[in-house]
PDB file of C-alpha atoms in Angstrom:
ATOM      1  CA  MET A   1     -42.688 -52.514  25.412  1.00 47.00           C
ATOM      2  CA  SER A   2     -45.303 -53.508  23.079  1.00 45.00           C
ATOM      3  CA  TYR A   3     -44.147 -54.780  18.647  1.00 36.00           C
ATOM      4  CA  LEU A   4     -46.588 -51.427  17.840  1.00 34.00           C
ATOM      5  CA  LYS A   5     -44.801 -49.010  20.276  1.00 38.00           C
ATOM      6  CA  LYS A   6     -41.134 -50.788  18.693  1.00 38.00           C
ATOM      7  CA  THR A   7     -41.832 -50.028  15.786  1.00 38.00           C
ATOM      8  CA  ALA A   8     -43.303 -46.041  16.700  1.00 38.00           C
ATOM      9  CA  LEU A   9     -39.403 -46.345  18.412  1.00 35.00           C
ATOM     10  CA  VAL A  10     -37.779 -46.607  15.528  1.00 35.00           C
ATOM     11  CA  SER A  11     -39.665 -45.096  13.282  1.00 39.00           C
ATOM     12  CA  CYS A  12     -38.443 -41.879  15.504  1.00 36.00           C
ATOM     13  CA  VAL A  13     -35.364 -42.991  15.494  1.00 34.00           C
ATOM     14  CA  ALA A  14     -34.914 -43.248  11.839  1.00 38.00           C
ATOM     15  CA  CYS A  15     -36.490 -39.665  11.424  1.00 36.00           C
ATOM     16  CA  ALA A  16     -34.472 -37.863  13.845  1.00 34.00           C
ATOM     17  CA  LEU A  17     -31.541 -39.525  11.493  1.00 34.00           C
ATOM     18  CA  ALA A  18     -32.962 -38.040   8.407  1.00 36.00           C
ATOM     19  CA  LEU A  19     -33.170 -34.487   9.317  1.00 31.00           C
ATOM     20  CA  PRO A  20     -30.781 -32.061   7.746  1.00 32.00           C
ATOM     21  CA  VAL A  21     -27.809 -30.686   9.573  1.00 31.00           C
ATOM     22  CA  THR A  22     -28.409 -27.144   9.546  1.00 30.00           C
ATOM     23  CA  ALA A  23     -25.079 -24.989  10.727  1.00 31.00           C
ATOM     24  CA  THR A  24     -24.979 -23.251  13.930  1.00 41.00           C
ATOM     25  CA  ALA A  25     -23.192 -20.162  15.453  1.00 49.00           C
ATOM     26  CA  ASP A  26     -20.206 -23.090  17.593  1.00 54.00           C
ATOM     27  CA  ASP A  27     -19.333 -24.218  13.269  1.00 71.00           C
ATOM     28  CA  HIS A  28     -16.773 -20.711  13.009  1.00 89.00           C
ATOM     29  CA  MET A  29     -17.496 -19.302  16.247  1.00 95.00           C
ATOM     30  CA  ILE A  30     -16.462 -19.898  19.751  1.00 96.00           C
ATOM     31  CA  LYS A  31     -17.316 -17.551  22.791  1.00 96.00           C
ATOM     32  CA  ALA A  32     -13.902 -14.879  25.014  1.00 97.00           C
ATOM     33  CA  SER A  33     -15.207 -16.544  28.410  1.00 96.00           C
ATOM     34  CA  ASN A  34     -14.528 -20.301  27.154  1.00 96.00           C
ATOM     35  CA  ILE A  35     -10.622 -18.898  26.167  1.00 97.00           C
ATOM     36  CA  ILE A  36     -10.421 -17.900  28.968  1.00 96.00           C
ATOM     37  CA  TYR A  37      -8.473 -20.282  31.207  1.00 94.00           C
ATOM     38  CA  SER A  38      -8.501 -22.593  28.477  1.00 96.00           C
ATOM     39  CA  ASP A  39      -5.318 -24.820  27.839  1.00 95.00           C
ATOM     40  CA  ILE A  40      -2.847 -23.465  25.733  1.00 94.00           C
ATOM     41  CA  THR A  41      -0.345 -26.536  24.255  1.00 93.00           C
ATOM     42  CA  ASN A  42       2.476 -27.385  21.753  1.00 90.00           C
ATOM     43  CA  GLY A  43       0.932 -29.772  20.364  1.00 89.00           C
ATOM     44  CA  LEU A  44       2.800 -32.203  22.173  1.00 89.00           C
ATOM     45  CA  ASN A  45       2.235 -31.037  25.595  1.00 88.00           C
ATOM     46  CA  THR A  46      -0.635 -28.310  27.387  1.00 91.00           C
ATOM     47  CA  PHE A  47       2.087 -25.580  29.145  1.00 91.00           C
ATOM     48  CA  GLY A  48      -0.123 -23.401  30.603  1.00 92.00           C
ATOM     49  CA  ARG A  49      -3.299 -21.677  30.196  1.00 95.00           C
ATOM     50  CA  ILE A  50      -4.963 -18.688  28.984  1.00 97.00           C
ATOM     51  CA  GLU A  51      -5.088 -16.265  31.537  1.00 96.00           C
ATOM     52  CA  ASN A  52      -6.292 -12.988  29.713  1.00 97.00           C
ATOM     53  CA  VAL A  53      -7.294 -11.573  25.795  1.00 97.00           C
ATOM     54  CA  LEU A  54      -6.534  -8.582  24.562  1.00 97.00           C
ATOM     55  CA  LEU A  55      -7.947  -7.013  21.605  1.00 96.00           C
ATOM     56  CA  ASN A  56      -6.680  -4.537  18.825  1.00 95.00           C
ATOM     57  CA  ARG A  57      -6.735  -1.181  18.576  1.00 92.00           C
ATOM     58  CA  ASN A  58      -9.990  -0.876  17.126  1.00 91.00           C
ATOM     59  CA  SER A  59     -11.868  -3.254  19.424  1.00 92.00           C
ATOM     60  CA  ASP A  60     -12.850  -5.595  16.347  1.00 95.00           C
ATOM     61  CA  ALA A  61     -10.877  -8.601  16.803  1.00 97.00           C
ATOM     62  CA  VAL A  62      -8.411 -10.150  18.636  1.00 97.00           C
ATOM     63  CA  GLU A  63      -4.809  -9.381  18.772  1.00 97.00           C
ATOM     64  CA  TYR A  64      -3.007 -10.903  21.847  1.00 97.00           C
ATOM     65  CA  LEU A  65      -3.368 -14.531  23.871  1.00 98.00           C
ATOM     66  CA  PHE A  66      -1.784 -14.119  27.519  1.00 97.00           C
ATOM     67  CA  PHE A  67      -0.739 -17.349  29.086  1.00 95.00           C
ATOM     68  CA  GLU A  68       0.174 -18.180  32.514  1.00 93.00           C
ATOM     69  CA  THR A  69       3.019 -21.229  32.273  1.00 90.00           C
ATOM     70  CA  SER A  70       2.129 -24.751  34.480  1.00 81.00           C
ATOM     71  CA  ASN A  71       4.149 -25.304  37.327  1.00 68.00           C
ATOM     72  CA  THR A  72       5.438 -28.876  35.329  1.00 66.00           C
ATOM     73  CA  PHE A  73       7.226 -26.260  32.328  1.00 58.00           C
ATOM     74  CA  ARG A  74       8.419 -23.256  35.332  1.00 59.00           C
ATOM     75  CA  PRO A  75      11.659 -24.039  35.314  1.00 55.00           C
ATOM     76  CA  VAL A  76      12.131 -23.893  31.476  1.00 54.00           C
ATOM     77  CA  SER A  77       9.773 -21.473  30.532  1.00 62.00           C
ATOM     78  CA  ASN A  78       9.282 -18.226  31.025  1.00 66.00           C
ATOM     79  CA  THR A  79       6.020 -17.582  34.000  1.00 87.00           C
ATOM     80  CA  LYS A  80       3.837 -15.641  31.950  1.00 91.00           C
ATOM     81  CA  GLY A  81       3.691 -14.832  28.234  1.00 93.00           C
ATOM     82  CA  PHE A  82       1.702 -13.858  25.316  1.00 95.00           C
ATOM     83  CA  VAL A  83       0.782 -14.636  21.562  1.00 95.00           C
ATOM     84  CA  GLU A  84      -0.431 -13.343  18.595  1.00 96.00           C
ATOM     85  CA  ILE A  85      -3.821 -14.716  17.519  1.00 96.00           C
ATOM     86  CA  SER A  86      -2.283 -15.691  13.952  1.00 95.00           C
ATOM     87  CA  ASN A  87       0.213 -18.033  15.351  1.00 95.00           C
ATOM     88  CA  VAL A  88      -2.696 -20.125  17.038  1.00 95.00           C
ATOM     89  CA  LYS A  89      -5.191 -22.378  16.066  1.00 95.00           C
ATOM     90  CA  PHE A  90      -8.608 -22.836  18.257  1.00 95.00           C
ATOM     91  CA  ASN A  91      -9.543 -27.189  18.646  1.00 92.00           C
ATOM     92  CA  ALA A  92     -11.482 -29.205  21.442  1.00 89.00           C
ATOM     93  CA  ASP A  93      -9.407 -31.132  23.347  1.00 84.00           C
ATOM     94  CA  ALA A  94     -10.614 -35.610  23.686  1.00 84.00           C
ATOM     95  CA  GLY A  95     -13.305 -34.244  26.319  1.00 86.00           C
ATOM     96  CA  GLY A  96     -14.652 -31.291  24.166  1.00 87.00           C
ATOM     97  CA  LYS A  97     -13.517 -28.837  25.677  1.00 91.00           C
ATOM     98  CA  LEU A  98     -11.461 -26.126  23.813  1.00 94.00           C
ATOM     99  CA  GLN A  99      -7.825 -25.277  23.221  1.00 95.00           C
ATOM    100  CA  VAL A 100      -5.679 -23.130  21.986  1.00 96.00           C
ATOM    101  CA  LEU A 101      -2.486 -24.597  19.731  1.00 95.00           C
ATOM    102  CA  VAL A 102       0.362 -22.667  19.330  1.00 94.00           C
ATOM    103  CA  LYS A 103       1.216 -23.292  15.776  1.00 86.00           C
ATOM    104  CA  ASP A 104       5.339 -22.326  16.397  1.00 86.00           C
ATOM    105  CA  THR A 105       6.587 -22.727  19.478  1.00 79.00           C
ATOM    106  CA  ASN A 106       9.117 -19.631  18.458  1.00 85.00           C
ATOM    107  CA  ALA A 107       6.020 -17.377  18.483  1.00 89.00           C
ATOM    108  CA  GLN A 108       5.941 -17.472  22.695  1.00 90.00           C
ATOM    109  CA  ARG A 109       6.123 -13.924  23.825  1.00 91.00           C
ATOM    110  CA  LYS A 110       7.644 -13.112  27.056  1.00 91.00           C
ATOM    111  CA  PRO A 111       6.302  -9.572  28.934  1.00 91.00           C
ATOM    112  CA  GLN A 112       8.686  -6.528  28.764  1.00 91.00           C
ATOM    113  CA  GLU A 113       8.230  -7.828  23.939  1.00 93.00           C
ATOM    114  CA  LEU A 114       5.023  -6.493  24.381  1.00 94.00           C
ATOM    115  CA  GLU A 115       4.603  -3.035  22.740  1.00 92.00           C
ATOM    116  CA  VAL A 116       0.986  -2.212  24.691  1.00 92.00           C
ATOM    117  CA  THR A 117       0.566   0.702  27.510  1.00 91.00           C
ATOM    118  CA  HIS A 118      -1.168  -1.022  30.906  1.00 89.00           C
ATOM    119  CA  LYS A 119      -3.707   2.449  30.271  1.00 88.00           C
ATOM    120  CA  GLU A 120      -3.751   1.349  26.393  1.00 87.00           C
ATOM    121  CA  ALA A 121      -4.382  -2.238  27.361  1.00 91.00           C
ATOM    122  CA  GLU A 122      -6.860  -1.446  30.349  1.00 87.00           C
ATOM    123  CA  TYR A 123     -10.604  -0.686  27.717  1.00 90.00           C
ATOM    124  CA  ARG A 124      -9.002  -4.102  25.475  1.00 94.00           C
ATOM    125  CA  LEU A 125      -8.643  -6.371  27.521  1.00 96.00           C
ATOM    126  CA  VAL A 126     -11.765  -9.563  27.506  1.00 96.00           C
ATOM    127  CA  SER A 127     -12.527  -9.897  30.810  1.00 96.00           C
ATOM    128  CA  LYS A 128     -13.187  -6.494  31.697  1.00 94.00           C
ATOM    129  CA  ILE A 129     -15.344  -6.083  29.025  1.00 96.00           C
ATOM    130  CA  LEU A 130     -17.027  -8.943  29.900  1.00 95.00           C
ATOM    131  CA  ASP A 131     -18.082  -6.511  33.088  1.00 90.00           C
ATOM    132  CA  GLU A 132     -19.392  -4.063  30.995  1.00 94.00           C
ATOM    133  CA  TYR A 133     -22.688  -2.829  29.532  1.00 96.00           C
ATOM    134  CA  ILE A 134     -23.576  -1.711  26.496  1.00 97.00           C
ATOM    135  CA  MET A 135     -25.591   1.917  26.088  1.00 97.00           C
ATOM    136  CA  PHE A 136     -27.812   1.304  23.667  1.00 98.00           C
ATOM    137  CA  SER A 137     -28.772   4.450  20.942  1.00 97.00           C
ATOM    138  CA  ASP A 138     -32.040   4.930  23.556  1.00 96.00           C
ATOM    139  CA  GLN A 139     -30.769   5.697  26.502  1.00 96.00           C
ATOM    140  CA  GLN A 140     -31.688   1.666  27.478  1.00 96.00           C
ATOM    141  CA  MET A 141     -28.488  -0.492  29.044  1.00 95.00           C
ATOM    142  CA  ARG A 142     -28.077  -4.805  28.976  1.00 94.00           C
ATOM    143  CA  GLN A 143     -24.713  -6.071  30.382  1.00 93.00           C
ATOM    144  CA  ILE A 144     -22.521  -8.341  28.599  1.00 95.00           C
ATOM    145  CA  ASP A 145     -22.874 -11.460  28.440  1.00 95.00           C
ATOM    146  CA  ASP A 146     -20.417 -12.451  25.594  1.00 97.00           C
ATOM    147  CA  ILE A 147     -18.842 -11.374  22.552  1.00 97.00           C
ATOM    148  CA  LEU A 148     -18.544 -14.012  19.647  1.00 97.00           C
ATOM    149  CA  ILE A 149     -15.698 -14.293  17.112  1.00 97.00           C
ATOM    150  CA  ASP A 150     -14.665 -15.714  14.281  1.00 97.00           C
ATOM    151  CA  ARG A 151     -12.804 -18.648  15.252  1.00 94.00           C
ATOM    152  CA  LYS A 152     -10.153 -19.066  11.969  1.00 93.00           C
ATOM    153  CA  THR A 153      -9.556 -15.309  11.722  1.00 95.00           C
ATOM    154  CA  GLY A 154     -10.200 -14.452  15.106  1.00 96.00           C
ATOM    155  CA  LYS A 155     -12.759 -11.087  14.462  1.00 97.00           C
ATOM    156  CA  ILE A 156     -15.288 -10.255  16.291  1.00 97.00           C
ATOM    157  CA  LYS A 157     -18.420 -10.771  14.907  1.00 97.00           C
ATOM    158  CA  TYR A 158     -21.084 -10.709  17.876  1.00 97.00           C
ATOM    159  CA  PHE A 159     -21.975  -9.389  21.345  1.00 97.00           C
ATOM    160  CA  THR A 160     -24.671 -11.326  22.774  1.00 97.00           C
ATOM    161  CA  VAL A 161     -26.401  -9.850  25.711  1.00 95.00           C
ATOM    162  CA  ASP A 162     -29.041 -11.086  28.096  1.00 90.00           C
ATOM    163  CA  MET A 163     -32.515  -9.144  27.663  1.00 88.00           C
ATOM    164  CA  ALA A 164     -34.411 -10.991  30.629  1.00 80.00           C
ATOM    165  CA  THR A 165     -33.740  -8.353  33.664  1.00 71.00           C
ATOM    166  CA  ASP A 166     -36.630 -10.639  36.068  1.00 68.00           C
ATOM    167  CA  GLY A 167     -35.462 -14.110  36.592  1.00 60.00           C
ATOM    168  CA  PHE A 168     -32.241 -16.495  37.724  1.00 63.00           C
ATOM    169  CA  PHE A 169     -33.007 -19.080  35.495  1.00 60.00           C
ATOM    170  CA  SER A 170     -34.377 -17.081  32.182  1.00 60.00           C
ATOM    171  CA  ASP A 171     -32.491 -16.025  29.975  1.00 75.00           C
ATOM    172  CA  ASP A 172     -33.099 -13.763  26.574  1.00 86.00           C
ATOM    173  CA  ILE A 173     -30.051 -14.127  24.455  1.00 92.00           C
ATOM    174  CA  ARG A 174     -29.197 -12.391  21.250  1.00 96.00           C
ATOM    175  CA  ALA A 175     -26.836 -10.940  19.492  1.00 97.00           C
ATOM    176  CA  ILE A 176     -25.981  -7.485  17.653  1.00 97.00           C
ATOM    177  CA  PRO A 177     -23.348  -7.296  15.414  1.00 97.00           C
ATOM    178  CA  ALA A 178     -19.512  -5.983  15.835  1.00 96.00           C
ATOM    179  CA  ASP A 179     -20.263  -3.281  13.861  1.00 96.00           C
ATOM    180  CA  GLU A 180     -22.876  -1.990  15.672  1.00 97.00           C
ATOM    181  CA  VAL A 181     -20.603  -1.848  18.922  1.00 97.00           C
ATOM    182  CA  HIS A 182     -18.664   0.577  19.701  1.00 95.00           C
ATOM    183  CA  ILE A 183     -15.584   0.395  22.676  1.00 94.00           C
ATOM    184  CA  LYS A 184     -14.503   3.690  23.817  1.00 90.00           C
ATOM    185  CA  TRP A 185     -10.999   4.945  24.624  1.00 86.00           C
ATOM    186  CA  SER A 186     -13.131   5.786  28.255  1.00 85.00           C
ATOM    187  CA  GLY A 187     -13.915   1.487  28.290  1.00 87.00           C
ATOM    188  CA  GLN A 188     -17.585   2.134  27.903  1.00 92.00           C
ATOM    189  CA  VAL A 189     -19.689  -0.140  25.114  1.00 96.00           C
ATOM    190  CA  LYS A 190     -22.098   1.758  23.039  1.00 97.00           C
ATOM    191  CA  SER A 191     -24.903   0.378  20.054  1.00 97.00           C
ATOM    192  CA  SER A 192     -26.338   2.439  17.322  1.00 97.00           C
ATOM    193  CA  ALA A 193     -29.284   0.095  17.274  1.00 97.00           C
ATOM    194  CA  SER A 194     -31.923   0.482  19.822  1.00 97.00           C
ATOM    195  CA  LEU A 195     -33.453  -1.873  22.852  1.00 96.00           C
ATOM    196  CA  THR A 196     -36.054  -1.910  20.919  1.00 95.00           C
ATOM    197  CA  ASP A 197     -34.688  -2.959  17.875  1.00 96.00           C
ATOM    198  CA  VAL A 198     -32.752  -5.479  19.699  1.00 96.00           C
ATOM    199  CA  SER A 199     -35.741  -6.433  22.244  1.00 93.00           C
ATOM    200  CA  SER A 200     -38.078  -7.724  18.117  1.00 93.00           C
ATOM    201  CA  HIS A 201     -35.732  -7.641  14.879  1.00 94.00           C
ATOM    202  CA  LYS A 202     -35.349 -11.050  14.559  1.00 93.00           C
ATOM    203  CA  LYS A 203     -31.938 -10.188  13.023  1.00 94.00           C
ATOM    204  CA  TYR A 204     -30.603  -9.727  16.790  1.00 95.00           C
ATOM    205  CA  GLN A 205     -32.356 -13.699  17.745  1.00 92.00           C
ATOM    206  CA  MET A 206     -29.783 -15.927  18.269  1.00 84.00           C
ATOM    207  CA  GLY A 207     -31.266 -18.570  15.708  1.00 75.00           C
ATOM    208  CA  SER A 208     -31.124 -15.972  12.449  1.00 66.00           C
ATOM    209  CA  MET A 209     -27.148 -15.318  12.729  1.00 65.00           C
TER     210      MET A 209
END
């Protein structure tokens, strides 16, 4: 490599290092899809994995995390259980993968302690919501891509949808604020925004969050 090329390369690296670091959605929000199947730990041992996430009655925040214990811990623990969102913390393991930390092991609860019926839970399960479509105010529909959740409070911040419908690898992800989305008891997901608004307004672009 010539001296001039080396000098240019060093200058580019220096410029990159000097650029200001801007906040992104990942700094304070996590994807609901990343919570499901993530490991659950008590800080000392990883004792299972998250099987599903249940929203509260208003469907505006996470209420419970359902987990299944690993084979290693089944002789001394229940096969399944759940924990309230207020008793967990979301961390990243050594490889950067999302991990659910239970702050108090006494917070782990048995399935029979759940005071929610199957019918009540059905429309509030994140795994089911992620398979649904959002109906916009102009009667247009798009499939839900993911749900962005505040990692500290468990509140839903955005529902994301992919506006691209004409290709395998192209995507155009838009973020709809949670206060513009309503999940009905029937499981139908509706938005007060129109598809035209979501497609054209800057506030729905991922970079504007």
